[in-house]
Coordinates of C-alpha atoms and ligand atoms in Angstrom, one line a residue:
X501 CA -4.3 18.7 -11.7
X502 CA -0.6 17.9 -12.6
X503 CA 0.9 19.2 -15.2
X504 CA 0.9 18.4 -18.6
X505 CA 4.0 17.3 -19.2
X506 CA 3.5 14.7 -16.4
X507 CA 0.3 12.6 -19.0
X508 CA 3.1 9.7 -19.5
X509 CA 0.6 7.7 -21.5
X510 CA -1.7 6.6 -18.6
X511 CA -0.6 6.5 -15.4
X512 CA -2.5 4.6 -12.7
X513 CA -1.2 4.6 -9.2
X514 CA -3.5 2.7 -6.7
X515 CA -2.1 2.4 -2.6
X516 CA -3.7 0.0 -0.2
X517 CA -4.9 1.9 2.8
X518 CA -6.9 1.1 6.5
X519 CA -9.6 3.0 7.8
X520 CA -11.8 2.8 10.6
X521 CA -15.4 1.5 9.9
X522 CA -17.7 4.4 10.2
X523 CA -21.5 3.7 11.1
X524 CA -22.6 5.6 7.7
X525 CA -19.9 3.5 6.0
X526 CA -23.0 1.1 4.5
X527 CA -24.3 4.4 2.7
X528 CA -21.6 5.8 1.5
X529 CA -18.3 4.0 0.0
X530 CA -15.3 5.5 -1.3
X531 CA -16.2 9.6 -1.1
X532 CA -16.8 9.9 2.8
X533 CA -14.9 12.3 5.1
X534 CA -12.8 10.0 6.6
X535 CA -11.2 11.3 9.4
X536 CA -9.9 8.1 11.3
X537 CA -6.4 6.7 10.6
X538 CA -6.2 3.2 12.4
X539 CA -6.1 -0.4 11.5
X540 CA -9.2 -1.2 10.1
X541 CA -10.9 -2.2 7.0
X542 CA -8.7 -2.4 3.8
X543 CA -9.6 0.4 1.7
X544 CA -8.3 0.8 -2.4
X545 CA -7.5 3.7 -4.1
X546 CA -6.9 4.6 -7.2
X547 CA -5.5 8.1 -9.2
X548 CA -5.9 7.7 -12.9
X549 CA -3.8 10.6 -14.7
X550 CA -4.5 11.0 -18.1
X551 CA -4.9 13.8 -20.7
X552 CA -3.6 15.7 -17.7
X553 CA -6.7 15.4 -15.5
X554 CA -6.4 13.5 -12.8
X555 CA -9.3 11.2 -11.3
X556 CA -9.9 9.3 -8.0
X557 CA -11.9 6.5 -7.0
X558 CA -11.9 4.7 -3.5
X559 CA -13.5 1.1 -3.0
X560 CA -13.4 -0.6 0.1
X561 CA -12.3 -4.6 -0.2
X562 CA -15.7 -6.4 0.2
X563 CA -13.8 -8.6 2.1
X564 CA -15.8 -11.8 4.3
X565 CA -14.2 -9.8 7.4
X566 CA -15.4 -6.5 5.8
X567 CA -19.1 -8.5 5.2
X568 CA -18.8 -9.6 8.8
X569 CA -18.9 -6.8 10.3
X570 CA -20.9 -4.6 8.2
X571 CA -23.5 -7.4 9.1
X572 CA -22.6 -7.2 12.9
X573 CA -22.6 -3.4 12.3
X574 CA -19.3 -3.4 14.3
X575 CA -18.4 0.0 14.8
X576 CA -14.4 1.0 14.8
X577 CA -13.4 4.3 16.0
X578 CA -10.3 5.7 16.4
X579 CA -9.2 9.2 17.7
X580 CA -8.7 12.0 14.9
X581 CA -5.8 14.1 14.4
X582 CA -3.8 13.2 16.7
X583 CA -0.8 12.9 14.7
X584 CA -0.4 9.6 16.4
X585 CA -0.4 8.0 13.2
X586 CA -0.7 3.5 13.5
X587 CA 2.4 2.2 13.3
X588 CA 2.6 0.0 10.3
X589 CA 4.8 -2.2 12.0
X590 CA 2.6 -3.3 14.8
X591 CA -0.2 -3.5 12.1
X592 CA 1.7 -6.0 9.9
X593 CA 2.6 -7.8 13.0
X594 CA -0.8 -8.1 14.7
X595 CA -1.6 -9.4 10.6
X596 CA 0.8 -12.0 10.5
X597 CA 0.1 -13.4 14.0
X598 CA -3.2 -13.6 13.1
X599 CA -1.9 -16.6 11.5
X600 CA -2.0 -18.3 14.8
X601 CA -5.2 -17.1 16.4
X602 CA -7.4 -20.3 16.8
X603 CA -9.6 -18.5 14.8
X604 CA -10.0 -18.2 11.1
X605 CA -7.4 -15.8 9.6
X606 CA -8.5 -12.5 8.0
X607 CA -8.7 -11.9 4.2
X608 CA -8.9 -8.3 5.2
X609 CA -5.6 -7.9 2.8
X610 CA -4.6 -4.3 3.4
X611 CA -0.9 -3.9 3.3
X612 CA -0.2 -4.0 -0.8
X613 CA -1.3 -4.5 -4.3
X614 CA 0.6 -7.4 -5.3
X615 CA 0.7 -8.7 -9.7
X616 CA 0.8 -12.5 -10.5
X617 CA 0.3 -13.8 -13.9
X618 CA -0.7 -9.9 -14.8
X619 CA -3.6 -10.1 -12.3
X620 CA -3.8 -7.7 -9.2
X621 CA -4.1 -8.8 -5.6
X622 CA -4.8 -7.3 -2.6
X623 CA -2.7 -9.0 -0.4
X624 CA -2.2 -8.5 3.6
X625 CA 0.1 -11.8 5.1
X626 CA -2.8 -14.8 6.1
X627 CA -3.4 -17.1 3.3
X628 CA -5.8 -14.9 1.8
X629 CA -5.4 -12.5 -0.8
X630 CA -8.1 -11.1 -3.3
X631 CA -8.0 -10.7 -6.7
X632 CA -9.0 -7.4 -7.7
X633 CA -10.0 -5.1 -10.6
X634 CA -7.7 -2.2 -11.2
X635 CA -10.3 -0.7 -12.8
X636 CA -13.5 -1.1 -10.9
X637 CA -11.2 -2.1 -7.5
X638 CA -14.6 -4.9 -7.7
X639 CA -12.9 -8.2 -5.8
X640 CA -13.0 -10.7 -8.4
X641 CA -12.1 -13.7 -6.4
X642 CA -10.9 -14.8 -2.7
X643 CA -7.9 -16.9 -2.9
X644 CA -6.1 -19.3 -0.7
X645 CA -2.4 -19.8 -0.9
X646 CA -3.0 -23.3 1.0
X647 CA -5.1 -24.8 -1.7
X648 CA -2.2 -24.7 -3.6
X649 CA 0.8 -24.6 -1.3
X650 CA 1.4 -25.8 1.5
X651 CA 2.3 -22.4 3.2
X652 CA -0.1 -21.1 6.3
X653 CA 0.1 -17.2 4.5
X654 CA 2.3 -15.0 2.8
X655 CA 4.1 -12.0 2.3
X656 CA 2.7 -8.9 0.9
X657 CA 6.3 -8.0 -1.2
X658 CA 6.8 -10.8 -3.6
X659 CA 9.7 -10.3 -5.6
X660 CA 9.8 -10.7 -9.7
X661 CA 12.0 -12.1 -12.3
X662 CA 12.1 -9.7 -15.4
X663 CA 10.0 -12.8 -16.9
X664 CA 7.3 -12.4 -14.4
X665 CA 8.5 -15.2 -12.4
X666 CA 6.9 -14.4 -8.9
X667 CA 8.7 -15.5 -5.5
X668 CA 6.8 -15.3 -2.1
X669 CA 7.7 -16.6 1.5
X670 CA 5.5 -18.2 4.0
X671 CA 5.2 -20.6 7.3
X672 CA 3.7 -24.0 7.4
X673 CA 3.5 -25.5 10.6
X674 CA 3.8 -29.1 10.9
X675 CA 5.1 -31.6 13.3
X676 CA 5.2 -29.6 16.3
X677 CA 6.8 -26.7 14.9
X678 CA 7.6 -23.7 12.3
X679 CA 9.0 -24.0 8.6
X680 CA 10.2 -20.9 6.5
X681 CA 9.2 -21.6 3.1
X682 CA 10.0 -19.8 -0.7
X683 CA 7.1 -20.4 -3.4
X684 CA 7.8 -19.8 -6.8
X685 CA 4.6 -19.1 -9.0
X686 CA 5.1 -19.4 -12.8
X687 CA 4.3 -16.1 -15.3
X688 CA 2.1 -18.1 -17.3
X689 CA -1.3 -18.5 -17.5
X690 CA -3.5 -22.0 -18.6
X691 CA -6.8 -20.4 -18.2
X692 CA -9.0 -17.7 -17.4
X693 CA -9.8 -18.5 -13.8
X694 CA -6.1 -19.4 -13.4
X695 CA -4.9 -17.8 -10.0
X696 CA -1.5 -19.6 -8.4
X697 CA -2.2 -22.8 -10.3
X698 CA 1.9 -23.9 -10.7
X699 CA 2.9 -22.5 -7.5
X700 CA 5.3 -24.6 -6.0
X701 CA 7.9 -24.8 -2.9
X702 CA 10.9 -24.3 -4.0
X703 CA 12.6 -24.5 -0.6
X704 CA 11.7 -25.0 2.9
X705 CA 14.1 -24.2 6.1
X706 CA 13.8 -24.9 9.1
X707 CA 14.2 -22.1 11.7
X708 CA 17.0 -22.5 14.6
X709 CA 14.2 -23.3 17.2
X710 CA 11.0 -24.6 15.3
X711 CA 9.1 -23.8 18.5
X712 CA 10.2 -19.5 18.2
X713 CA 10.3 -19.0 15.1
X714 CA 11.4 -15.4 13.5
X715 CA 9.1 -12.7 12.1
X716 CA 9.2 -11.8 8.5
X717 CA 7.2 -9.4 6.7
X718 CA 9.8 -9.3 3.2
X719 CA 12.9 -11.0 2.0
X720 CA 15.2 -10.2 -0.3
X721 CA 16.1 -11.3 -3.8
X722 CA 19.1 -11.1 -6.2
X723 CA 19.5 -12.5 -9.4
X724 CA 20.7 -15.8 -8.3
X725 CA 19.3 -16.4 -4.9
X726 CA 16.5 -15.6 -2.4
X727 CA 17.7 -14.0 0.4
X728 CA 15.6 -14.9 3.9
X729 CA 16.7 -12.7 6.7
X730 CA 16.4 -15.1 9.9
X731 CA 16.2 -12.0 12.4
X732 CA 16.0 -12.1 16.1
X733 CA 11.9 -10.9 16.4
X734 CA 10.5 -14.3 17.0
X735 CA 7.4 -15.5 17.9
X736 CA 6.7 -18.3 20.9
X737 CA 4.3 -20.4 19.3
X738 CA 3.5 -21.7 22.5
X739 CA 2.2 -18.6 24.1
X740 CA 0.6 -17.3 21.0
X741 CA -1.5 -20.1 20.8
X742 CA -2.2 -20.5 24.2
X743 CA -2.5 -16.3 24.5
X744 CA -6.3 -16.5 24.2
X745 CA -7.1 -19.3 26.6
X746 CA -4.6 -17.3 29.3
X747 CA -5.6 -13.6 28.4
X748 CA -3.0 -12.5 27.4
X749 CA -2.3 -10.5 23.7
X750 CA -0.3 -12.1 20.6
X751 CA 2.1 -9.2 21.3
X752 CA 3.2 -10.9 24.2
X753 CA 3.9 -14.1 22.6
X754 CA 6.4 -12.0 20.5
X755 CA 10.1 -10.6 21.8
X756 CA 13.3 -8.9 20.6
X757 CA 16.0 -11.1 21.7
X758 CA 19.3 -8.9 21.2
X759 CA 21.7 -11.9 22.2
X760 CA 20.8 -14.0 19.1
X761 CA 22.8 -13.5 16.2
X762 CA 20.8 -12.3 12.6
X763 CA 20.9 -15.3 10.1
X764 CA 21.2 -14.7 6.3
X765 CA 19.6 -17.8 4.1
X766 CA 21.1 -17.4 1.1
X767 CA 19.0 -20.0 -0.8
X768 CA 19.9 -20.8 -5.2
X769 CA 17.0 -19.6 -7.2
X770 CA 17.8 -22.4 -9.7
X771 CA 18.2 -25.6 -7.9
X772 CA 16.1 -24.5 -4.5
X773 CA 19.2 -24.9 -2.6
X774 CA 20.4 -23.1 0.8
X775 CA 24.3 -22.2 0.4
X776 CA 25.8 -24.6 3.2
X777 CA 27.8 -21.4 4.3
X778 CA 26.4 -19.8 7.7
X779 CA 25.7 -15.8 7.1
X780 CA 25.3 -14.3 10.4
X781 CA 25.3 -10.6 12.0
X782 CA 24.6 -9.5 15.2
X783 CA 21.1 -8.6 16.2
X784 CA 18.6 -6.4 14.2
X785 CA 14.9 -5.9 13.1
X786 CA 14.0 -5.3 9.5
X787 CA 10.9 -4.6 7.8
X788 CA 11.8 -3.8 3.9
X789 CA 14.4 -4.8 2.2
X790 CA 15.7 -2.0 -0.8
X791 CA 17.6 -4.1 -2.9
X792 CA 20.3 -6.9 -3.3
X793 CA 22.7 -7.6 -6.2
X794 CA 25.7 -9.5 -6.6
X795 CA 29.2 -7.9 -7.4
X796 CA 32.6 -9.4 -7.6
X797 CA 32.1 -11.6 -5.9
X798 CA 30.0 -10.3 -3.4
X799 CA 26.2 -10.2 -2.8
X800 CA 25.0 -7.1 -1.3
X801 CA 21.8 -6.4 0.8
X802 CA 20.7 -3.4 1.6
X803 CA 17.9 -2.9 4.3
X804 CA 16.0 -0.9 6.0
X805 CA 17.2 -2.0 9.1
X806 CA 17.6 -0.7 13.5
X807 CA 19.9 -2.6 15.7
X808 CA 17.8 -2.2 19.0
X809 CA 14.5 -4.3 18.0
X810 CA 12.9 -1.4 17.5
X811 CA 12.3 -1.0 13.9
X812 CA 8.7 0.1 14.4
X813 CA 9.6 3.3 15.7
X814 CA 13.1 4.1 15.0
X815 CA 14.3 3.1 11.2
X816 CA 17.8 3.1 10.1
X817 CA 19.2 2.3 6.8
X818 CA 22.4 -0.5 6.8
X819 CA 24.0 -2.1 4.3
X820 CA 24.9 -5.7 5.0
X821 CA 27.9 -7.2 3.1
X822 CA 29.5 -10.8 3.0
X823 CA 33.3 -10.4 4.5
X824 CA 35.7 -12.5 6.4
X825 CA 37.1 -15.6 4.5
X826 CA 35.9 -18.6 6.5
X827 CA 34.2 -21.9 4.7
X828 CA 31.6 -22.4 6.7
X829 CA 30.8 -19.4 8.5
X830 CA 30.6 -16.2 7.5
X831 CA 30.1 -12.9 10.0
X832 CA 28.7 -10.2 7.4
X833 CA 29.4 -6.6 9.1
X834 CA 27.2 -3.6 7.5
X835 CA 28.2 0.1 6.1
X836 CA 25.7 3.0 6.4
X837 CA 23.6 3.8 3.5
X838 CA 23.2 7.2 4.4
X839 CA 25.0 10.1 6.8
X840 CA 25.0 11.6 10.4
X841 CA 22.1 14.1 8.8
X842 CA 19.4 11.6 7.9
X843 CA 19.0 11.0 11.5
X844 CA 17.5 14.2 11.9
X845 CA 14.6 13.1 9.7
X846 CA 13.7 9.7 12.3
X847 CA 15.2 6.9 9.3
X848 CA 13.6 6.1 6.6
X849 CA 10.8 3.6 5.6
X850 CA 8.8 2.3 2.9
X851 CA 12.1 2.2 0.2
X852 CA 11.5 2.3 -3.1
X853 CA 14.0 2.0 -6.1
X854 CA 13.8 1.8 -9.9
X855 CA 12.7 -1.8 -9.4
X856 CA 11.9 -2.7 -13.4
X857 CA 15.6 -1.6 -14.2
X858 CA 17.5 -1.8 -11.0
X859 CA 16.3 -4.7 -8.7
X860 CA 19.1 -7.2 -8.3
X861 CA 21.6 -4.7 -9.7
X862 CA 24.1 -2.4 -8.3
X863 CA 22.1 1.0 -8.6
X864 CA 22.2 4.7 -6.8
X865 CA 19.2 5.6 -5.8
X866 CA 16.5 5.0 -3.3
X867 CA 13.5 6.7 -2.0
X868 CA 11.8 6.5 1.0
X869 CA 9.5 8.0 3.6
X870 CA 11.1 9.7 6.7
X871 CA 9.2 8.8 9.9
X872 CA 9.2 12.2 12.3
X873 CA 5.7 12.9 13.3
X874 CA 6.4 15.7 15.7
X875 CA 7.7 17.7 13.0
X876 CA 6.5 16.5 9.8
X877 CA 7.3 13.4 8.0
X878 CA 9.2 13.9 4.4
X879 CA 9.9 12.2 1.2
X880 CA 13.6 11.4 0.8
X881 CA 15.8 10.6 -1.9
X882 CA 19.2 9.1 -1.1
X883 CA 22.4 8.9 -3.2
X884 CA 24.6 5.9 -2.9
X885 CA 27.4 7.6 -4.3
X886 CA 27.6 10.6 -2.5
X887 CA 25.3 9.4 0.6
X888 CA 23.9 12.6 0.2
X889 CA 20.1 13.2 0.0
X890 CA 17.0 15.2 -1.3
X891 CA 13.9 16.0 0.9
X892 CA 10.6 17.3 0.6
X893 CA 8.7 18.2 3.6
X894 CA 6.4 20.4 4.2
X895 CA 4.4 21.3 7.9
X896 CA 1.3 19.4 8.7
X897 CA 1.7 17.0 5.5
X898 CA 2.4 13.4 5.7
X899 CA 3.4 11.9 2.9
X900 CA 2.9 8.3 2.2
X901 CA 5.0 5.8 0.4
X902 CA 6.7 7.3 -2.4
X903 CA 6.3 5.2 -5.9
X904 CA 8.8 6.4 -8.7
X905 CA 7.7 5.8 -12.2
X906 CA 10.2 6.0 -15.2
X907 CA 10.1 8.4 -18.4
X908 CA 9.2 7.0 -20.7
X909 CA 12.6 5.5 -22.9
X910 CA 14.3 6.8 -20.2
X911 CA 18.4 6.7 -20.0
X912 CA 19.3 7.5 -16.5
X913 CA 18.4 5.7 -13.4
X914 CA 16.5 8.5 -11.9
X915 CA 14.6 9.8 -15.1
X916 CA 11.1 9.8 -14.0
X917 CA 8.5 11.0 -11.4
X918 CA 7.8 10.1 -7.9
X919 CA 4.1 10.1 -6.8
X920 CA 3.2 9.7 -3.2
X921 CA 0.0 10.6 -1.6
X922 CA 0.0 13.4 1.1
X923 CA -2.4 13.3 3.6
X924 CA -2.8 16.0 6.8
X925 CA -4.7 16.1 9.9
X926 CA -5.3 19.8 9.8
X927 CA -8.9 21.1 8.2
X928 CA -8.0 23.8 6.2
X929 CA -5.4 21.5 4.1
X930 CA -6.3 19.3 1.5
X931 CA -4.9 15.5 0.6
X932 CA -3.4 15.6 -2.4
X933 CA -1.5 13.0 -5.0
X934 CA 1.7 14.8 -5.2
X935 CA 4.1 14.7 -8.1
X936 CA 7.7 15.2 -8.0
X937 CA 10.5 15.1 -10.5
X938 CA 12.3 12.0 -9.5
X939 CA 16.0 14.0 -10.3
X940 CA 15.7 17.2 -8.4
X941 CA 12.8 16.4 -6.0
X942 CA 10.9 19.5 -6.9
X943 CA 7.5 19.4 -6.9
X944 CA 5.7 19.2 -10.6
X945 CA 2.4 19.3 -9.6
X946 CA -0.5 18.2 -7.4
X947 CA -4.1 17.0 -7.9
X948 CA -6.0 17.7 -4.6
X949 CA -8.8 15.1 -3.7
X950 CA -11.8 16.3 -2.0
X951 CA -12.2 13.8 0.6
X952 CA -9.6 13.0 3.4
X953 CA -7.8 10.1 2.3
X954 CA -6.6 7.5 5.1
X955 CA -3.2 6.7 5.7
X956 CA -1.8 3.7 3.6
X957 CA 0.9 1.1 3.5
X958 CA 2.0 0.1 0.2
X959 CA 1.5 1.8 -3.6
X960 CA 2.2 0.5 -7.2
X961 CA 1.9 2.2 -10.5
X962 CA 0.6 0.7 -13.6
X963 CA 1.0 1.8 -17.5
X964 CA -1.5 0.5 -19.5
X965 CA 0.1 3.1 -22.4
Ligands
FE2_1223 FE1 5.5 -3.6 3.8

């Protein structure tokens, strides 16, 4: 139970998670004792805080794939406890190949709840996404980006104009090769059943070898333009395609290529345009983007970011900036978001910021999760200004991404709570939605769930205050 003080109106915090399919999973949905953590079947949640109580609920997306195999009574299990927790990298990559299988692509959307037109989705990065109840977490409808657009999937991190203006990324593949595309889906609705009715393509680009294209799983977005990072993890069509008839995984058909350069697309929210000016950096792998603003002159981008290919395991935080003074080509070197000391904690992931008051502006802070499995993973907090940051860690609890909610009329940036869920391997502990106060990073309070709680990808909060 959290504490009083914390009952902001009504707070709703609902994370997408994965769980293994159990072989009692047809009896029992939602309360089980679910003690796998692995790429499985997407699972809701939902904490509803109000009056100071606390209440959980759990649904698991009745998904066709889900249907499937429930009906084939296809059996998942993964090992328990092993602190070997899936990497969420390699699950959002094995997702967006999936694209390319000769198969039908999944609508098991587990990576994030996603809000267009002021309906929820479930969203993983095929074509499909499902629109949900927040209440009920009942799937209302399946929906196909490609009755509408001509995109082969999207993203699961849209980004949104203050209007409600919703921008998304995905590949079409035509004429022998890969396009990068931005969709722009309008706030408002005509009907009812309306769903992406209005989306539109608001700019498509080619990549640099439509044959190997790169992976994406976010872009970024400032007030005036889209950025796309073009980034050296690409994706041989050829031998994807081909993988199945030769026996070989997708994850072959993808590769790090650390002697191609990092493109930047900056691309004009307002006419569809791509600035004719080449952005480059040398080689890295991102995930997440934080934020991106423009200032003086200057557009800044700030990632989550490694320089080795290897931003599933090992997570840095950069800063990319335009600088040099050429036309028509511009090499963009980065700056450190953070200090010698945050290595200690294995990087950060999953960043969150103030996004309702802060995204596309210059801000200060940013949240995160630190990655460390051997001894613990943390919740961090990270100043801008000082480049100094808060923890909170404790041993045998992993905390999951970390959501921060504002006070209510609040005046300063970092006025609010953070909620993450905290789940743990070890019997005697319980999972728990954990409340912190956003400015000091002390705990406020905790409302422990009886059931183990998988872990998830990708939370959002919701006021209906
Ligand atoms: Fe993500």
């Amino acid at each position: 139970m959290v504490q009083e003080s914390l009952s902001l109106g009504i707070s709703i915090v609902e994370v997408v998670g994965n769980i293994d399919i159990h072989d009692n999973l047809s009896q029992k949905i939602g309360i089980l004792n679910y003690n796998h953590w692995f790429d499985g079947m997407a699972m809701m949640h939902r904490f509803q805080i109000e009056d100071s109580q606390v209440t959980y609920r759990s649904r698991f997306l009745r998904s066709d794939s889900y249907k499937q195999n429930i009906e084939r009574n296809r059996i998942m299990v993964s090992e328990f406890g092993t602190l070997a927790l899936p990497d969420p990298c390699k699950n959002f990559f094995q997702r967006f190949l999936s694209r390319f299988e000769m198969i039908k692509p999944t609508d098991n959307a587990s990576v994030n709840f996603v809000k267009f037109k002021g309906d929820y989705y479930v969203s993983t990065e095929t074509n499909y996404m499902h629109r949900v109840d927040p209440d009920t977490l009942e799937s209302k409808q399946k929906v196909d980006w490609s009755k509408f657009v001509a995109v082969n999937g999207a993203t699961a991190h849209p980004h949104f104009d203050p209007d409600g203006t919703a921008y998304n990324m995905g590949n079409s593949y035509r004429n022998k090769g890969a396009f990068y595309n931005i969709v722009r889906v309008p706030p408002e609705r005509d009907s009812p059943e309306d769903t992406l009715e209005g989306a539109k393509i608001l700019c498509s680009i080619a990549p640099r070898d439509k044959s190997k294209p790169s992976y994406y799983h976010s872009f970024g977005m400032s007030e005036n333009y889209v950025v796309f990072i073009e980034q050296p993890i690409k994706m041989d069509l050829l031998k994807i395609v081909t993988g199945r008839i030769r026996g070989k995984s997708l994850n072959e058909g993808v590769f790090w290529d650390p002697n191609q350069e990092t493109v930047f697309h900056l691309i004009d929210k307002q006419t569809g345009k791509e600035m004719p000016v080449k952005y480059y950096a040398k080689a890295l792998s991102t995930f997440h983007q934080i934020n991106a603003f423009e200032q003086d002159g200057f557009l800044m981008l700030d990632i989550c970011c490694s320089d080795d290919g290897q931003a599933i395991n090992n997570f840095l935080i950069q800063n990319l900036r335009q600088s040099g003074e050429a036309l028509d080509e511009v090499f963009c070197t980065f700056e450190d978001l953070h200090g010698e000391d945050l290595k200690d904690y294995g990087g950060l992931e999953f960043p969150h910021i103030n996004y309702a008051k802060y995204n596309t502006k210059p801000y200060r802070y940013y949240y995160g999760c630190g990655f460390r499995h051997l001894v613990g993973d943390s919740l961090i907090k990270m100043d801008l200004e000082s480049k100094k940051f808060k923890v909170w860690r404790q041993p045998d609890l992993y905390p999951s991404e970390p959501v921060f909610i504002p006070s209510p009329n609040a005046e300063e940036e970092d006025d609010g709570v953070i909620l993450s869920v905290i789940i743990t391997p070890v019997k005697d502990k319980s999972t728990f939605l954990l409340v912190l106060d956003a400015k000091t990073f002390e705990e406020l309070g905790r409302a422990e769930v009886p059931v183990n709680i998988p872990y998830g990808f990708h939370g959002v909060f919701n006021s209906s205050a």
